Coordinates of C-alpha atoms in Angstrom, one line a residue:
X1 CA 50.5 -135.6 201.0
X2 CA 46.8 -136.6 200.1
X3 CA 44.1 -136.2 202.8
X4 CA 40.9 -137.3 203.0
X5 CA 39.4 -133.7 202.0
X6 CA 40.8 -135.4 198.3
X7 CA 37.7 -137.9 198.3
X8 CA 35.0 -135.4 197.3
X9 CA 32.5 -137.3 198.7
X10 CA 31.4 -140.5 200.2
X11 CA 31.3 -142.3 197.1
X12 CA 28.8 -145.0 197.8
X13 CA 26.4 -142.7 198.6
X14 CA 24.7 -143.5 194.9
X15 CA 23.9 -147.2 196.7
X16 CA 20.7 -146.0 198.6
X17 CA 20.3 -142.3 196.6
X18 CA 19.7 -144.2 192.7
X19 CA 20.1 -147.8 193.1
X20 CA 19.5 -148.3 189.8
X21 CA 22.5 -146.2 188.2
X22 CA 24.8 -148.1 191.0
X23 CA 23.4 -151.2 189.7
X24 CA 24.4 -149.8 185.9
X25 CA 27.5 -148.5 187.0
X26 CA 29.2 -152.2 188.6
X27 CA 27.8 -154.0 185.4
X28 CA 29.9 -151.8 183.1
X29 CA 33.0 -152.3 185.4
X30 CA 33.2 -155.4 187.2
X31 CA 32.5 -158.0 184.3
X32 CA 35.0 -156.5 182.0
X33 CA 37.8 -156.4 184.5
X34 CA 37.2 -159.9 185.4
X35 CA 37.4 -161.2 181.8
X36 CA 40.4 -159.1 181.5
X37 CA 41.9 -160.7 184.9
X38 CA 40.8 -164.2 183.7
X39 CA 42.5 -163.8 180.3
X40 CA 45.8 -162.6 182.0
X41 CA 46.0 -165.0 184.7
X42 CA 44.6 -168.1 183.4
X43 CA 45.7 -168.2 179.2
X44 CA 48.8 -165.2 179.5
X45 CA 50.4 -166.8 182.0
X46 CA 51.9 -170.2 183.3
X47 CA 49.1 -170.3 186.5
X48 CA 48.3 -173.2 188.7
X49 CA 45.8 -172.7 192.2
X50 CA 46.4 -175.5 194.6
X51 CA 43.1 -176.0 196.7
X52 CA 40.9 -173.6 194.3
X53 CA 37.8 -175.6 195.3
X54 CA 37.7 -174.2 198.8
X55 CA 37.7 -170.5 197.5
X56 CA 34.9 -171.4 194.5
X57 CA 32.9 -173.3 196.8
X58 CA 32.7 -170.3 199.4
X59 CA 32.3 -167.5 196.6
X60 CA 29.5 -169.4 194.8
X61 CA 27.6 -171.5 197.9
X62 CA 27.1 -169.6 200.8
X63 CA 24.3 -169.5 202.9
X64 CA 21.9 -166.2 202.8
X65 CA 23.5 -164.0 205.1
X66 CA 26.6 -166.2 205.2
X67 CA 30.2 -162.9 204.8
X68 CA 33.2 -164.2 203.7
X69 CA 36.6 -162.4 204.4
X70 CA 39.4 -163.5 202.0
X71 CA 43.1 -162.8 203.1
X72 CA 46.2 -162.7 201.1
X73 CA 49.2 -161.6 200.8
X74 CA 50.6 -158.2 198.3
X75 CA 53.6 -158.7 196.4
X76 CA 52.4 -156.6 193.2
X77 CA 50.2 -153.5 191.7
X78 CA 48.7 -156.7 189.9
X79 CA 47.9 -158.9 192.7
X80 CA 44.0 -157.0 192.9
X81 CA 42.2 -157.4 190.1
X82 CA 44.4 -160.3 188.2
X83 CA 44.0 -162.7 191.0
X84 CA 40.3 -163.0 190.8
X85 CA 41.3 -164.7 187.8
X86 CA 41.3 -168.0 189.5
X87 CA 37.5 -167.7 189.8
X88 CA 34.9 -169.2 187.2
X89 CA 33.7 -166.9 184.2
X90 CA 30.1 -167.1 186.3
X91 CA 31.6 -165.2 189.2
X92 CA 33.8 -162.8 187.2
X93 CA 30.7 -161.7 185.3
X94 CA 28.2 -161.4 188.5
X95 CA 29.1 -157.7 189.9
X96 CA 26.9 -159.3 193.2
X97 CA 28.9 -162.2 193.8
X98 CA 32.5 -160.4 193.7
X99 CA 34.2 -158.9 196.3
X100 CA 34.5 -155.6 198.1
X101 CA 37.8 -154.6 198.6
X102 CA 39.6 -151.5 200.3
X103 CA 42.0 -149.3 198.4
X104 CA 44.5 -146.2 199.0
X105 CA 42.4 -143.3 198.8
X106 CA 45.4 -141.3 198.2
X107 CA 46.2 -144.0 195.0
X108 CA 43.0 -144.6 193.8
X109 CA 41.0 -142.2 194.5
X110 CA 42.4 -138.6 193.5
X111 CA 40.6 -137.8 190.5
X112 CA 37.2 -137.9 189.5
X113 CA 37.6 -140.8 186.4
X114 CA 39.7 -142.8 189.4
X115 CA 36.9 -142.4 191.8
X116 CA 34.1 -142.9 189.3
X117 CA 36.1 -146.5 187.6
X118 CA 37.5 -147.9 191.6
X119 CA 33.7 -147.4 192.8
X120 CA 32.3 -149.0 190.4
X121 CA 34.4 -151.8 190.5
X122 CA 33.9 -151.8 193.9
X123 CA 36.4 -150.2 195.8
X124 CA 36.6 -148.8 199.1
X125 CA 38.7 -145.9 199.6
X126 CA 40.9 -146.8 202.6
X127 CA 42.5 -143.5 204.1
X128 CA 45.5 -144.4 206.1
X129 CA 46.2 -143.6 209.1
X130 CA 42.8 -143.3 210.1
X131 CA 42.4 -146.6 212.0
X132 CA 40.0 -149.2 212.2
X133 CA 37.1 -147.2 212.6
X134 CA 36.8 -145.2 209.3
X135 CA 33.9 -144.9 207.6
X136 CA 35.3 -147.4 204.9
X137 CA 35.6 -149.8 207.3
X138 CA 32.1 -149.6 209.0
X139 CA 31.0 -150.0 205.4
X140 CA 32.8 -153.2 204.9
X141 CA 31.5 -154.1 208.3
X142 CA 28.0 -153.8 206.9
X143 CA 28.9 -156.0 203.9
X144 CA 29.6 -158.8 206.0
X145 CA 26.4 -158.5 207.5
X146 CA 24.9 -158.9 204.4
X147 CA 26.6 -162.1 203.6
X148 CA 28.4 -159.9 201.0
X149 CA 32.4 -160.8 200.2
X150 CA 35.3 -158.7 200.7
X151 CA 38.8 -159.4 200.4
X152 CA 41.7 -157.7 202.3
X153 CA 45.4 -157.7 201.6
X154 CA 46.5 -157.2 205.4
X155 CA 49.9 -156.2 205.5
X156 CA 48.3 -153.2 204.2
X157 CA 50.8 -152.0 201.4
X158 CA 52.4 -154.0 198.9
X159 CA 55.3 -155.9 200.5
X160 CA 57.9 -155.4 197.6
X161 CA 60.8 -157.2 200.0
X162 CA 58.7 -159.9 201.3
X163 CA 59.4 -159.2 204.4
X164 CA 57.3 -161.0 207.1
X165 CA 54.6 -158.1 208.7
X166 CA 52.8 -157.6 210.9
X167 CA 49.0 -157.4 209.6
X168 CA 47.1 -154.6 210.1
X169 CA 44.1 -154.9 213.1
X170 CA 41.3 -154.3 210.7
X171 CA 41.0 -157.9 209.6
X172 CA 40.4 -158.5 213.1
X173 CA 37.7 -155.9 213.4
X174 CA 35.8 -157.2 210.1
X175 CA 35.9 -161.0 211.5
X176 CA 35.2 -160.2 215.2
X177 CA 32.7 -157.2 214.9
X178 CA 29.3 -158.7 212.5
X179 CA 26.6 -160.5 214.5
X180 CA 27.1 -163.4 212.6
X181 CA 31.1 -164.3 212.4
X182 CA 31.9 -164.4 208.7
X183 CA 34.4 -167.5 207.0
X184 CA 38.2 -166.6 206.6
X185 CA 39.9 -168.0 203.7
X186 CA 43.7 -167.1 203.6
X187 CA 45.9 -167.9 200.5
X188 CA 49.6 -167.3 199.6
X189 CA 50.6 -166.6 196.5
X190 CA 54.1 -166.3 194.0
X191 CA 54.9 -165.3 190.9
X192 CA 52.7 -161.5 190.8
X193 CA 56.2 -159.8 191.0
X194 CA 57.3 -161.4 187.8
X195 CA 54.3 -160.5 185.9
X196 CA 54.1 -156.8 187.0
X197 CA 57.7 -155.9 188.5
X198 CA 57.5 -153.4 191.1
X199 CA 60.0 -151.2 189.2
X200 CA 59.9 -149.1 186.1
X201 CA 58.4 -149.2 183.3
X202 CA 56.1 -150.8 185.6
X203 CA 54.6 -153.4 181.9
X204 CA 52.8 -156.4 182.7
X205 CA 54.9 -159.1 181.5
X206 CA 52.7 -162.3 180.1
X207 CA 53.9 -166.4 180.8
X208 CA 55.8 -165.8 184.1
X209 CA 54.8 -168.6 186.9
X210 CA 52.3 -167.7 189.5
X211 CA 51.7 -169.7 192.3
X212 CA 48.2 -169.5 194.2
X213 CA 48.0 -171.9 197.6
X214 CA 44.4 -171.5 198.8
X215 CA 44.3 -172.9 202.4
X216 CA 41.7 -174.3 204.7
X217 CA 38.5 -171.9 205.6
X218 CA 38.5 -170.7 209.3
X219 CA 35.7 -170.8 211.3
X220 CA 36.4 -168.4 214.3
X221 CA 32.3 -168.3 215.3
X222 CA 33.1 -170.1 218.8
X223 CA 36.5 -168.2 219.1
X224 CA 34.5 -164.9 218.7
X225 CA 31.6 -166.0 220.8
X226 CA 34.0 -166.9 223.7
X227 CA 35.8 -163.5 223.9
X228 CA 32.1 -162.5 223.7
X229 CA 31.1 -164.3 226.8
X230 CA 34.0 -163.3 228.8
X231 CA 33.4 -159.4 228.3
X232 CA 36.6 -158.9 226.0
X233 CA 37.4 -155.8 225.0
X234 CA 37.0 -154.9 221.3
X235 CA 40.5 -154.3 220.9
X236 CA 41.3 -157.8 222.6
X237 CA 38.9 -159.3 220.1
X238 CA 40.7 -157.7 216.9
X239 CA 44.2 -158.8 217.9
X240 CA 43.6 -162.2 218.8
X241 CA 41.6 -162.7 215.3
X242 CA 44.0 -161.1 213.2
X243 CA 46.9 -163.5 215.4
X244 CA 45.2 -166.3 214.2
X245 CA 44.6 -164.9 211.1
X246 CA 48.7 -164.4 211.1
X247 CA 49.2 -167.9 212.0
X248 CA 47.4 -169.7 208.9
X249 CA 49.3 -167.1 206.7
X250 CA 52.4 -167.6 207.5
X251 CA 51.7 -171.4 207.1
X252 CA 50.7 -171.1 204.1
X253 CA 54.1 -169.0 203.0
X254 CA 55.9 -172.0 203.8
X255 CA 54.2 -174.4 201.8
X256 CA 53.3 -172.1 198.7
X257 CA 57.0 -170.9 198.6
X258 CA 57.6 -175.2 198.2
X259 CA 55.0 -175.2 195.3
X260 CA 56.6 -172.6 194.0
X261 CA 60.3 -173.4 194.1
X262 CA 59.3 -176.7 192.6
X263 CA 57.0 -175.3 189.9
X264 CA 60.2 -173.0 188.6
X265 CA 62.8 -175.8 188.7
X266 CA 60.6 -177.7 186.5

């Protein structure tokens, strides 16, 4: 087993020690991937994103300042980067506007061409077992407080049976913790399993159905300012975020597995 002695070093150190190679390095990754994720999701295969307006309007119009914290569900290998195919070309070619997201350090991260590439595209080597107060996730933290975007997968693994987890508590600690509450946008989606199976040979497989239900954006600012004003603990804060968090989900599952059902009968 991988520990976290296999990250060599923190790798976003390169942010504040040559800001301009960081700047080169995100260019040569991000854009490419997204044209590559745009390609596959929106002309490879048979795609359709109920709601998309919600998500492009909160990725492209934020205020200054403004996080945003996208939550979804993992049902494939595939799901991050292909997804972000539902955005406009502008946002799949702006490495400032995309998101952050955390990823297995003992996956993603175990050689130095995997470290250099996931970094670059903006990465954040997640080492589990470590809890919600890892250095990747105070990093995050201070995304948010940026106004920056990260996206989480919060069952935290992918969820090959679709079972109905439990989500992991850092969701709770990226919404509750910034100064200024960030949005929550959930969606549900279908059809990721089809186009990357999660069995061998482990080949994408172009013009399977994929199913995308973006749901409303959360505003938890007043729910977070209460447990504030009441002295909650930061624990208390984290679970009744990510509960709420849970809730919307597993709303959405029920009405994208509709969409869905309908979509392949058709």
């Amino acid at each position: 087993m991988l520990h976290k002695e296999a990250i060599p070093a923190w790798p976003f150190a390169i942010m504040k020690s040559h800001p301009w190679l960081w700047k080169l390095r995100k260019s040569c990754i991000v854009p490419p991937v997204g044209v590559l994720s745009k390609i596959f999701f929106e002309y490879l295969s048979r795609s359709q994103v109920f709601n998309r307006e919600a998500l492009l309007e909160l990725v492209g119009n934020r205020a200054d300042g403004e996080g945003l914290v996208t939550v979804s569900n993992h049902y494939s290998c595939l799901d991050e980067p292909v997804l972000n195919g539902m955005l406009n070309w502008r946002h799949l070619l702006s490495p400032d506007v995309m998101r952050w997201s955390p990823a297995a350090h003992d996956i993603c991260f175990t050689r130095p061409f995997h470290c250099w590439f996931f970094t670059s595209g903006k990465c954040v080597p997640i080492v589990r077992g470590e809890g919600v107060y890892q250095r990747a996730m105070n990093f995050l933290v201070e995304r948010l407080r940026r106004g920056d975007w990260v996206h989480l997968f919060p069952e935290g693994r992918v969820n090959t049976e679709h079972e109905h987890l439990r989500l992991k508590w850092g969701v709770g600690r990226l919404v509750a913790e910034p100064e200024r509450t960030p949005t929550v946008l959930p969606y549900w989606h279908l059809g990721m399993d089809a186009a990357l199976p999660n069995r061998p040979p482990y080949l994408p497989r172009p013009g399977q159905t994929i199913t995308v239900l973006v749901g409303r954006p959360l505003t938890l600012a007043a729910e977070v300012a209460r447990l504030r004003r009441r002295g909650a603990s930061s624990r208390e804060a984290r679970r009744t975020v990510t509960e709420r968090v849970q809730d919307e989900l597993e709303r959405l599952r029920s009405r994208a597995e509709q969409l869905h059902a309908a979509r392949l009968a058709s």
